[in-house]
Amino acid sequence: MAVGNLTQDELDGIYAFAVDLGRKAGNMLMERVEQRISGGDALSQQFEEKDNAVDIVTQTDEDVEVFIRKAIHAQYPSHKFLGEETYAKGQSREYLIDEHPTWCIDPLDGTVNYTHIFPMFCVSIGFIVQHRPVIGVIYAPFQDQLFSACSGRGAWLNESRQLPLVRRPAVPPMPANAPAQCIFACEWGKDRRDIPDGNMHRKIESFVNLAAELGGRDGKGGMVHGVRSLGSATMDLAYTAMGAFDIWWEGGCWEWDVAAGIAILLEAGGLVTTANPPDDPETAPIEDVRLGSRLYLAIRPAGPSATETGRQSQERAVRAVWRRVRQLSYTRPGA
Amino acid sequence: MAVGNLTQDELDGIYAFAVDLGRKAGNMLMERVEQRISGGDALSQQFEEKDNAVDIVTQTDEDVEVFIRKAIHAQYPSHKFLGEETYAKGQSREYLIDEHPTWCIDPLDGTVNYTHIFPMFCVSIGFIVQHRPVIGVIYAPFQDQLFSACSGRGAWLNESRQLPLVRRPAVPPMPANAPAQCIFACEWGKDRRDIPDGNMHRKIESFVNLAAELGGRDGKGGMVHGVRSLGSATMDLAYTAMGAFDIWWEGGCWEWDVAAGIAILLEAGGLVTTANPPDDPETAPIEDVRLGSRLYLAIRPAGPSATETGRQSQERAVRAVWRRVRQLSYTRPGA
């Protein structure tokens, strides 16, 4: 399957390069952790604060981004490059991705986890053509979990096991009473301002609606099977692609946090749209997510039942979430 | 170091047996997962509901508990045994552990995670003498992470790397402004009743206090570095022992969820006390946790600073949490 001006052969070559690059970059992250451990200094990783005390960056983020950028530039000098740390140093907050082949990467997602050596940190490498993420590589080196996908080639765990962890014909539909029986993944995020009806409080209200017993919360109670927060949007998406999480709902992260994960989720058969409920959640069209929108709702791959296609069961789950969540306010120019 | 009537040699033998048993039981969990995956049936694990729709048990929980119970009875016929599934089938909800050597085990912690194949599931094996957890083994087979400790023998990851992941003299104290700069682990749990000022709402209010910006929430804002929920109390405790989490606060789980984790946390140098703040959180004595209390607050291992012992910095963190959380109502007879 060709994508843009790229043949499947060319895509396959880029995919192999991206997987190799992901492993190397993840190994760099892990080497730094090993150095901290063997130096008896594991919890003293230095970091600098960006927007606030929980928005941090380490020298490792910057070093690994430079490594990835140089490797891509040497191999594919005509491709564009967008990395979290490069972007953070730029003046513009515009959405910079256009129709050209573009690498969109986060050298270290879960930086807070990384500084504390909680294993949920990873490198995220996405490749985008004509605004569509077509290749994704996510590598969490502490756990040696490499998630990857290429358009037309399937989605994989450690390059050997097909994602989701089920054979395609047997993927179950979303539960009939979703969000009940679903694992719901979400993040508290970096916006902790205690503003009445601000983002933090709207998020929490939404989480509580999804968690509360059926019939509770004025009928909004969703009684999800579990609420999980890992501190990494990228890992959330990877686990949703794998089917370990059923629903991921998030506002506030950026395109480099999700580009690779969206490529993997879509190739695995998942759905991703906006987190913000439209005025009529029951009938509004369910549109493809805008990569730079900072508002994401992902549903795991789902197969058909006797009465629904897989896509129908996913859309039912989207509407079930939209009915229970508040609109979030994360914006930017140009997206 | 002798414990009760047991010499260190006897304890060492029990420890080696427990580690071996943990690996075998974890491998049983993983074999069942592999069967589901290779059968194309990964997400269709059958389960039964216990107290409500999110309190579930599978045949695997029961089979693994039987395996562990038989192995222990064959090796140590005089030891007492308390397992989650055995207890659940009993008539009494009393706290059953007395001064005798007792095994306290959860064959599968994170059963919801297990049914969804989210990797945060594990077996938990604790050994208690004179009410004190002295041996703990936690094995999460999907990630091949085995946490273990024996009184007098240190705390370990995969039997080779000392916990916490720092050399003892270099363990940092709790942050000066804790709970800021701390990763805070907590769980939404199974009690989802939408009762005004009920457990769910008290938990959420407490979580929000810890997460909100400094100065927010009428001064209760803690601006923690991150809020994490894994869906496994046992894994939360293991990661706190490792120093990956700084603070774990939880109500509602049971002694088999925490016995092994407490043994590991204590041997690593952590502190565990009650989740429920006393009337005077600033001056009340910080007492050792009661294993059957269902209310737990754990603080990671901490070393000294120029002005505090490690224990003093941990106690400061306990009080900083107590000032921000609500009392929870989880009770039982006999504890």
XYZ file of C-alpha atoms in Angstrom:
670
model
C 0.000 0.000 0.000
C 1.540 3.293 -1.069
C 1.239 6.402 1.114
C 1.648 9.801 -0.529
C 4.644 9.569 -2.834
C 6.082 6.657 -0.875
C 5.824 3.065 -2.059
C 5.271 0.257 0.430
C 8.908 -0.744 -0.128
C 10.069 2.715 0.830
C 7.766 2.724 3.862
C 9.115 -0.676 4.903
C 12.653 0.707 4.807
C 11.656 3.707 6.905
C 9.878 1.393 9.347
C 12.948 -0.797 9.815
C 15.050 2.317 10.362
C 12.549 3.659 12.916
C 12.457 0.396 14.911
C 16.244 0.299 15.046
C 16.359 3.959 16.047
C 13.764 3.383 18.780
C 15.779 0.556 20.287
C 18.979 2.586 20.229
C 17.330 5.644 21.765
C 15.604 3.539 24.438
C 18.902 1.882 25.252
C 20.416 5.345 25.737
C 17.658 6.110 28.273
C 18.351 2.857 30.070
C 22.122 3.382 30.102
C 21.576 6.673 31.889
C 19.369 4.923 34.440
C 21.992 2.219 34.951
C 24.634 4.892 35.486
C 22.485 6.538 38.133
C 21.881 3.204 39.873
C 25.499 2.045 39.816
C 26.609 5.478 40.962
C 24.400 5.111 44.042
C 22.569 8.134 42.840
C 19.348 6.758 41.409
C 16.904 9.318 42.708
C 19.022 12.392 42.219
C 18.457 12.887 38.469
C 18.709 16.612 37.890
C 15.921 18.360 36.038
C 14.790 21.844 35.129
C 11.283 23.136 35.430
C 9.539 24.452 32.311
C 6.003 25.840 32.652
C 5.651 24.828 36.305
C 7.075 22.557 39.001
C 5.720 19.366 37.416
C 6.633 20.214 33.806
C 10.271 19.175 33.730
C 13.085 18.409 31.326
C 16.394 16.613 31.892
C 19.678 16.637 30.026
C 18.724 13.143 28.895
C 15.631 14.410 27.051
C 17.843 16.839 25.162
C 20.701 14.443 24.440
C 18.401 11.719 23.146
C 16.524 14.179 20.936
C 19.804 15.352 19.398
C 20.798 11.731 18.780
C 17.498 10.964 17.048
C 17.483 14.169 15.019
C 20.997 13.606 13.717
C 20.280 9.982 12.809
C 17.162 10.947 10.865
C 18.863 13.848 9.141
C 21.733 11.627 8.024
C 19.404 8.941 6.666
C 16.544 11.052 5.298
C 17.804 14.609 4.788
C 14.652 15.644 2.927
C 12.290 14.719 5.753
C 11.067 17.312 8.228
C 11.689 16.876 11.949
C 9.631 17.935 14.958
C 10.803 17.035 18.433
C 9.483 18.041 21.822
C 12.647 19.742 23.012
C 13.352 21.470 19.689
C 9.779 22.780 19.669
C 10.012 23.904 23.293
C 13.012 26.056 22.398
C 11.221 27.635 19.417
C 9.270 30.850 19.548
C 6.073 29.625 17.920
C 3.345 27.480 19.428
C 1.781 26.977 16.001
C 1.066 23.483 14.752
C 4.022 22.923 12.444
C 3.192 19.699 10.630
C 2.169 20.019 6.973
C 1.704 17.549 4.122
C 5.424 16.725 3.859
C 6.944 13.575 5.336
C 7.645 14.548 8.935
C 9.168 12.792 11.933
C 7.390 13.671 15.155
C 9.233 12.417 18.197
C 9.392 12.591 21.960
C 12.842 11.491 23.119
C 11.546 10.720 26.628
C 7.865 10.526 27.422
C 7.166 10.191 31.119
C 10.050 12.401 32.257
C 8.715 12.527 35.822
C 8.596 8.713 35.851
C 12.137 8.639 34.478
C 13.537 10.896 37.190
C 11.940 8.643 39.818
C 12.826 5.404 37.951
C 9.200 4.349 37.729
C 9.389 2.061 34.678
C 6.659 3.769 32.620
C 8.965 5.913 30.486
C 9.675 5.509 26.811
C 10.888 6.975 23.553
C 8.207 7.763 20.967
C 8.961 7.998 17.245
C 6.195 8.795 14.796
C 6.397 9.281 11.026
C 3.690 11.322 9.366
C 2.780 11.609 5.684
C 0.084 13.957 4.437
C -0.992 14.613 8.047
C -1.431 10.900 8.760
C 0.752 9.008 11.256
C 1.785 5.950 9.245
C 4.689 4.580 11.276
C 4.988 4.438 15.066
C 7.640 3.055 17.382
C 7.342 3.219 21.186
C 10.070 1.619 23.269
C 9.915 1.331 27.076
C 13.380 -0.002 27.852
C 13.009 -0.751 31.578
C 10.328 -3.297 30.647
C 11.806 -4.105 27.238
C 8.441 -3.462 25.591
C 8.678 -2.219 22.007
C 5.365 -1.378 20.347
C 5.510 -0.728 16.601
C 3.372 -0.452 13.501
C 3.615 0.515 9.870
C 0.680 1.215 7.625
C -0.118 -2.048 5.844
C 2.197 -4.159 8.025
C 0.255 -4.668 11.244
C 0.968 -3.631 14.817
C 3.414 -5.537 16.979
C 4.822 -6.056 20.455
C 8.587 -6.659 20.373
C 8.398 -7.155 16.598
C 7.083 -10.679 17.021
C 3.639 -10.657 18.568
C 0.715 -9.135 16.755
C -1.221 -6.393 18.523
C -3.832 -6.512 19.902
C -2.955 -9.654 21.777
C -5.678 -11.546 20.005
C -6.075 -12.892 16.512
C -8.027 -10.420 14.466
C -11.205 -12.470 13.932
C -11.488 -13.020 17.685
C -11.097 -9.439 18.896
C -14.123 -8.899 21.141
C -16.459 -5.965 20.551
C -16.563 -3.189 23.131
C -18.677 -4.373 26.097
C -22.431 -4.021 25.602
C -22.643 -1.784 28.675
C -19.440 0.204 28.022
C -17.869 2.079 29.768
C -18.743 -0.629 32.322
C -16.294 -3.575 32.105
C -13.736 -1.220 30.529
C -10.360 -0.177 31.889
C -10.324 3.610 31.627
C -6.914 5.308 31.335
C -6.505 8.994 32.112
C -3.926 11.436 33.434
C -3.986 14.195 36.017
C -1.585 16.157 33.842
C 0.394 19.290 34.483
C -2.383 21.888 34.754
C -3.024 21.819 38.496
C -4.484 25.285 38.863
C -7.262 25.296 41.413
C -9.619 27.359 39.269
C -13.337 26.721 39.731
C -14.523 24.801 36.670
C -10.945 24.868 35.303
C -9.297 21.989 33.470
C -8.213 20.097 36.574
C -11.675 20.143 38.109
C -13.350 19.291 34.788
C -11.027 16.327 34.388
C -11.731 15.053 37.890
C -15.484 15.486 37.462
C -15.232 13.427 34.275
C -13.119 10.715 35.934
C -15.608 10.446 38.794
C -18.536 10.163 36.391
C -16.858 7.268 34.616
C -15.907 5.545 37.883
C -19.107 5.913 39.908
C -21.706 3.181 40.248
C -24.358 2.790 37.553
C -27.210 5.110 38.380
C -24.952 7.384 40.406
C -23.912 10.921 39.460
C -27.399 11.756 38.174
C -27.259 8.853 35.773
C -23.759 9.551 34.521
C -22.075 6.824 36.599
C -20.159 4.517 34.263
C -18.821 1.892 36.740
C -15.677 1.286 34.692
C -13.720 -1.831 35.608
C -10.777 0.293 36.659
C -9.200 3.750 36.453
C -5.500 3.776 35.574
C -2.966 6.624 35.415
C 0.579 5.861 34.317
C 2.008 9.336 33.862
C 2.758 8.743 30.181
C 0.288 9.530 27.415
C 2.419 7.507 25.059
C 2.273 4.376 27.211
C -1.476 4.886 27.690
C -1.943 4.832 23.920
C 0.357 1.837 23.472
C -1.633 -0.150 26.023
C -4.898 0.931 24.385
C -3.573 -0.351 21.054
C -2.702 -3.611 22.808
C -6.229 -3.919 24.223
C -4.932 -3.736 27.834
C -6.816 -0.449 28.192
C -10.227 -0.077 26.566
C -10.572 3.706 26.685
C -8.055 6.549 26.991
C -9.337 10.092 27.414
C -6.931 13.005 27.696
C -6.473 16.701 27.141
C -3.299 18.731 27.304
C -0.617 16.621 25.720
C 0.983 17.358 22.349
C 1.488 15.775 18.930
C 4.873 14.216 19.850
C 3.199 12.460 22.784
C 0.653 10.777 20.513
C 1.942 10.578 16.909
C 3.583 7.165 17.285
C 0.798 5.832 19.478
C -1.893 6.896 17.031
C -0.055 5.178 14.170
C 0.074 1.970 16.219
C -3.506 2.230 17.474
C -4.929 2.834 13.991
C -2.955 0.005 12.427
C -4.157 -2.308 15.226
C -7.769 -1.368 14.477
C -8.409 1.231 17.159
C -10.303 4.498 16.881
C -9.137 7.949 17.937
C -11.221 11.125 17.950
C -11.576 14.252 20.055
C -11.868 14.201 23.842
C -14.312 17.099 23.842
C -17.956 16.096 23.583
C -19.901 17.864 20.848
C -23.206 19.544 21.553
C -25.061 16.408 20.588
C -22.967 13.442 21.638
C -25.626 10.993 20.468
C -25.664 11.952 16.814
C -22.627 14.113 16.035
C -20.317 12.560 13.443
C -17.265 10.876 14.950
C -14.413 12.529 13.121
C -10.790 11.505 12.886
C -8.671 13.180 15.519
C -6.673 16.271 14.602
C -3.107 15.431 15.570
C -2.351 18.867 17.009
C -5.649 19.317 18.816
C -4.326 18.395 22.303
C -7.663 16.577 22.889
C -7.720 12.827 22.451
C -10.157 9.972 22.981
C -8.906 6.536 21.969
C -10.827 3.269 21.867
C -9.119 -0.109 21.633
C -9.425 -2.386 18.589
C -12.791 -4.139 18.548
C -14.317 -6.904 16.498
C -17.916 -7.470 15.436
C -20.742 -8.971 17.450
C -23.925 -10.551 16.100
C -25.557 -7.131 15.928
C -22.723 -4.603 15.388
C -19.555 -4.104 13.411
C -16.424 -3.477 15.427
C -16.514 0.169 14.389
C -20.114 0.472 15.561
C -19.196 -0.857 18.996
C -16.285 1.609 19.157
C -18.534 4.524 18.201
C -21.021 3.448 20.851
C -18.179 3.598 23.386
C -17.140 7.063 22.171
C -20.670 8.361 22.719
C -20.851 6.651 26.120
C -17.703 8.549 27.138
C -18.820 11.849 25.610
C -22.047 11.683 27.625
C -20.008 11.533 30.832
C -17.148 13.977 30.320
C -16.741 17.744 30.387
C -15.233 19.867 27.635
C -11.597 20.739 28.334
C -9.874 23.957 27.385
C -6.510 23.244 25.794
C -5.852 25.355 22.763
C -3.066 26.548 20.512
C -2.659 28.652 17.419
C -2.819 26.957 14.063
C -4.378 23.638 14.978
C 18.902 -12.282 63.272
C 16.378 -14.625 64.816
C 12.646 -13.927 64.567
C 10.322 -15.521 67.068
C 11.422 -19.142 67.450
C 13.044 -19.107 64.013
C 16.790 -18.807 63.530
C 18.203 -16.779 60.631
C 19.137 -20.084 58.968
C 15.552 -21.266 59.177
C 14.320 -17.920 57.868
C 16.791 -18.105 54.973
C 15.415 -21.508 54.026
C 11.857 -20.230 54.139
C 12.897 -17.211 52.046
C 14.477 -19.388 49.334
C 11.345 -21.530 49.287
C 9.130 -18.433 48.999
C 11.124 -16.980 46.088
C 10.949 -20.272 44.228
C 7.231 -20.550 44.953
C 6.640 -16.980 43.751
C 8.367 -17.660 40.450
C 6.415 -20.881 39.921
C 3.081 -19.272 40.767
C 3.827 -16.244 38.556
C 4.755 -18.551 35.726
C 1.367 -20.263 36.143
C -0.311 -16.858 35.733
C 1.716 -16.175 32.612
C 1.044 -19.615 31.112
C -2.675 -18.903 31.375
C -2.163 -15.569 29.624
C -0.147 -17.239 26.884
C -2.903 -19.826 26.418
C -5.468 -17.058 26.028
C -3.264 -15.233 23.514
C -2.414 -18.280 21.427
C -6.040 -19.370 21.529
C -7.022 -16.040 19.975
C -9.046 -15.451 23.057
C -6.995 -12.932 25.011
C -9.731 -10.617 26.188
C -12.358 -13.234 26.902
C -11.059 -14.406 30.304
C -14.101 -15.506 32.246
C -14.660 -14.090 35.700
C -17.269 -14.034 38.415
C -18.362 -10.992 40.337
C -18.019 -10.984 44.122
C -19.232 -7.924 46.040
C -19.965 -5.881 42.909
C -19.255 -5.621 39.184
C -15.625 -4.560 39.669
C -14.785 -7.067 42.442
C -14.020 -10.150 40.415
C -12.393 -13.551 40.676
C -11.228 -15.950 37.972
C -10.554 -19.669 37.948
C -6.883 -18.716 37.774
C -7.012 -16.968 41.170
C -8.434 -20.142 42.670
C -6.116 -22.592 40.907
C -2.979 -20.647 41.809
C -4.081 -20.320 45.429
C -4.591 -24.081 45.650
C -1.143 -24.641 44.136
C 0.500 -22.309 46.657
C -1.427 -23.680 49.630
C -0.512 -27.280 48.805
C 3.152 -26.430 48.300
C 3.339 -24.636 51.632
C 1.458 -27.373 53.468
C 3.799 -30.034 52.077
C 6.924 -28.093 53.058
C 5.803 -26.470 56.314
C 2.825 -28.428 57.662
C 2.901 -26.592 61.005
C 2.569 -23.116 59.457
C -0.784 -21.407 59.194
C -2.118 -20.296 55.805
C -4.328 -17.359 54.855
C -5.180 -16.784 51.201
C -7.558 -14.322 49.586
C -9.771 -16.926 47.960
C -9.824 -19.242 50.982
C -10.806 -16.294 53.168
C -13.476 -15.159 50.716
C -15.132 -18.572 50.963
C -15.073 -18.515 54.773
C -17.893 -17.288 56.953
C -15.909 -14.916 59.140
C -14.563 -11.497 58.282
C -12.460 -11.464 61.445
C -8.756 -10.774 61.265
C -7.358 -14.286 61.481
C -3.620 -13.784 61.895
C -2.183 -14.510 65.352
C 1.331 -14.871 66.734
C 1.999 -18.156 64.898
C 4.055 -18.346 61.716
C 1.507 -17.594 58.997
C 1.638 -17.383 55.231
C -0.518 -14.571 53.874
C -0.887 -14.706 50.134
C -2.757 -13.266 47.195
C -2.486 -15.656 44.254
C -3.330 -12.900 41.767
C -3.326 -9.237 42.726
C -4.679 -6.975 40.000
C -7.299 -9.424 38.753
C -8.972 -6.748 36.621
C -5.591 -5.994 35.030
C -5.094 -9.711 34.468
C -8.392 -10.187 32.670
C -7.510 -7.255 30.379
C -3.829 -8.319 30.053
C -2.591 -5.011 31.425
C 0.818 -6.102 32.743
C 0.381 -4.827 36.332
C -0.692 -8.144 37.864
C 1.317 -10.283 40.234
C 1.426 -12.979 42.864
C 2.040 -11.841 46.435
C 3.493 -14.131 49.110
C 4.044 -12.852 52.640
C 5.308 -14.724 55.677
C 4.396 -13.369 59.089
C 5.853 -14.175 62.505
C 4.479 -12.698 65.711
C 2.307 -10.307 63.658
C 5.309 -8.990 61.729
C 5.744 -9.575 57.965
C 9.333 -10.829 57.763
C 9.470 -12.309 54.255
C 7.849 -10.946 51.110
C 7.885 -12.081 47.486
C 6.024 -10.222 44.725
C 6.358 -11.483 41.174
C 4.885 -9.684 38.143
C 5.536 -12.213 35.396
C 4.544 -10.169 32.342
C 7.372 -7.767 33.194
C 9.552 -10.402 34.842
C 9.909 -8.216 37.936
C 10.416 -10.158 41.160
C 10.604 -8.063 44.322
C 11.720 -9.888 47.450
C 13.000 -9.359 50.959
C 13.774 -11.285 54.110
C 14.320 -9.763 57.505
C 18.073 -9.272 57.849
C 18.826 -10.036 54.196
C 17.934 -6.852 52.350
C 15.339 -6.128 49.664
C 15.933 -7.075 46.052
C 14.746 -6.772 42.475
C 15.108 -10.050 40.573
C 17.268 -11.412 43.388
C 20.291 -9.488 42.148
C 19.737 -5.759 42.489
C 19.350 -4.160 45.874
C 16.193 -2.138 46.569
C 15.804 0.772 46.587
C 17.718 1.281 43.389
C 20.351 3.269 45.189
C 23.113 2.375 47.574
C 21.900 2.813 51.103
C 24.160 5.717 52.145
C 23.012 7.680 49.118
C 19.247 7.292 49.470
C 17.924 10.847 49.327
C 15.731 12.185 52.109
C 12.091 12.933 51.336
C 11.898 16.270 49.473
C 12.000 19.329 51.714
C 8.654 20.476 50.367
C 6.994 17.018 50.256
C 4.450 16.063 48.995
C 5.759 18.358 46.218
C 8.334 16.583 44.034
C 6.820 13.246 45.106
C 5.099 10.655 42.959
C 1.851 9.878 44.755
C 0.293 6.444 44.159
C -3.355 5.804 44.937
C -6.263 3.655 43.781
C -9.878 4.348 42.955
C -10.767 0.957 44.396
C -13.947 -1.048 44.351
C -16.228 1.092 46.496
C -17.821 3.292 43.826
C -21.011 4.171 45.679
C -22.054 7.735 44.965
C -22.779 8.564 48.604
C -22.217 12.177 49.662
C -19.055 12.223 51.773
C -18.702 8.457 51.232
C -15.381 6.690 50.711
C -15.166 7.371 46.969
C -15.738 11.088 47.375
C -13.378 11.313 50.358
C -10.684 9.564 48.352
C -11.105 11.895 45.397
C -11.099 14.978 47.603
C -7.834 13.744 49.109
C -6.291 13.019 45.699
C -7.221 16.509 44.476
C -5.713 18.129 47.563
C -2.429 16.354 46.949
C -2.421 17.182 43.229
C -3.506 20.833 43.263
C -1.090 23.738 43.022
C 0.610 25.023 46.156
C -1.685 27.518 47.789
C -4.740 25.987 46.139
C -7.502 24.076 47.930
C -7.480 26.486 50.866
C -3.824 25.832 51.437
C -4.068 22.048 51.132
C -2.670 21.907 47.587
C 0.352 19.587 47.542
C 1.503 19.891 43.885
C 2.795 16.335 43.805
C 5.049 15.504 40.869
C 2.539 12.979 39.607
C -0.520 10.911 40.526
C -0.333 7.239 39.564
C -2.928 4.446 39.737
C -1.929 0.958 38.659
C -4.893 -1.093 39.832
C -2.730 -3.224 42.123
C -2.047 -2.327 45.743
C 0.714 -4.891 45.763
C 2.531 -3.325 42.812
C 2.053 0.129 44.357
C 3.832 -1.061 47.499
C 6.570 -2.801 45.523
C 7.280 0.398 43.580
C 7.245 2.404 46.804
C 9.822 0.024 48.266
C 11.886 0.547 45.115
C 11.672 4.325 45.483
C 9.826 4.694 42.151
C 6.842 5.972 44.122
C 7.418 8.246 47.103
C 4.015 7.974 48.775
C 1.220 5.404 48.617
C -2.060 6.131 50.376
C -4.891 3.625 50.294
C -7.952 2.369 52.091
C -9.991 -0.729 51.392
C -7.528 -3.438 50.506
C -6.730 -6.416 52.742
C -3.810 -8.055 54.499
C -3.011 -10.430 51.591
C -2.695 -7.398 49.304
C -0.030 -5.809 51.510
C 1.713 -8.459 53.664
C 4.496 -9.202 51.177
C 4.822 -5.561 50.140
C 5.128 -4.384 53.739
C 7.863 -6.966 54.421
C 9.779 -5.659 51.386
C 9.166 -1.981 52.137
C 10.278 -2.314 55.758
C 13.405 -4.272 54.889
C 14.251 -1.610 52.247
C 13.931 1.110 54.878
C 10.433 2.407 54.166
C 7.763 3.423 56.652
C 4.144 2.265 56.763
C 1.434 3.579 59.058
C -2.278 4.280 58.920
C -3.942 6.170 56.073
C -6.386 7.855 58.415
C -5.190 11.169 59.837
C -5.412 11.423 63.625
C -7.062 14.377 65.308
C -3.745 16.142 65.574
C -1.689 15.224 62.511
C 1.158 17.485 63.614
C 1.962 15.789 66.897
C 0.231 12.406 67.050
C 2.674 9.494 67.324
C 3.330 7.718 64.043
C 2.550 4.129 64.886
C 3.374 0.967 62.997
C 0.563 -0.050 60.686
C -1.853 -2.736 61.822
C -1.747 -5.358 59.075
C -5.486 -5.983 59.086
C -6.537 -2.360 59.352
C -7.357 -1.893 55.630
C -5.852 1.633 55.911
C -2.299 2.118 54.685
C 0.124 4.984 54.151
C 3.567 4.003 52.907
C 6.618 6.221 52.466
C 9.656 5.173 50.434
C 13.073 4.519 51.971
C 14.808 7.782 52.796
C 18.287 8.723 53.915
C 19.470 11.555 56.146
C 20.043 15.168 55.220
C 22.190 17.680 57.064
C 19.308 18.485 59.384
C 17.153 15.326 59.586
C 17.456 11.571 59.917
C 15.812 9.550 57.160
C 13.066 8.586 59.584
C 12.447 12.236 60.436
C 12.017 13.114 56.761
C 9.602 10.193 56.363
C 7.575 11.287 59.374
C 7.457 14.808 57.980
C 6.014 13.342 54.760
C 3.439 11.324 56.727
C 2.214 14.479 58.439
C 2.192 16.377 55.144
C -0.118 13.701 53.727
C -2.291 13.487 56.845
C -2.894 17.242 56.663
C -4.332 16.832 53.166
C -6.416 13.655 53.307
C -9.807 12.695 54.686
C -10.537 9.829 57.033
C -11.811 6.749 55.215
C -14.325 4.282 56.551
C -13.160 0.730 55.971
C -13.698 -1.498 58.946
C -13.882 -5.142 59.927
C -14.402 -7.188 63.049
C -11.391 -8.264 65.019
C -8.764 -5.905 63.599
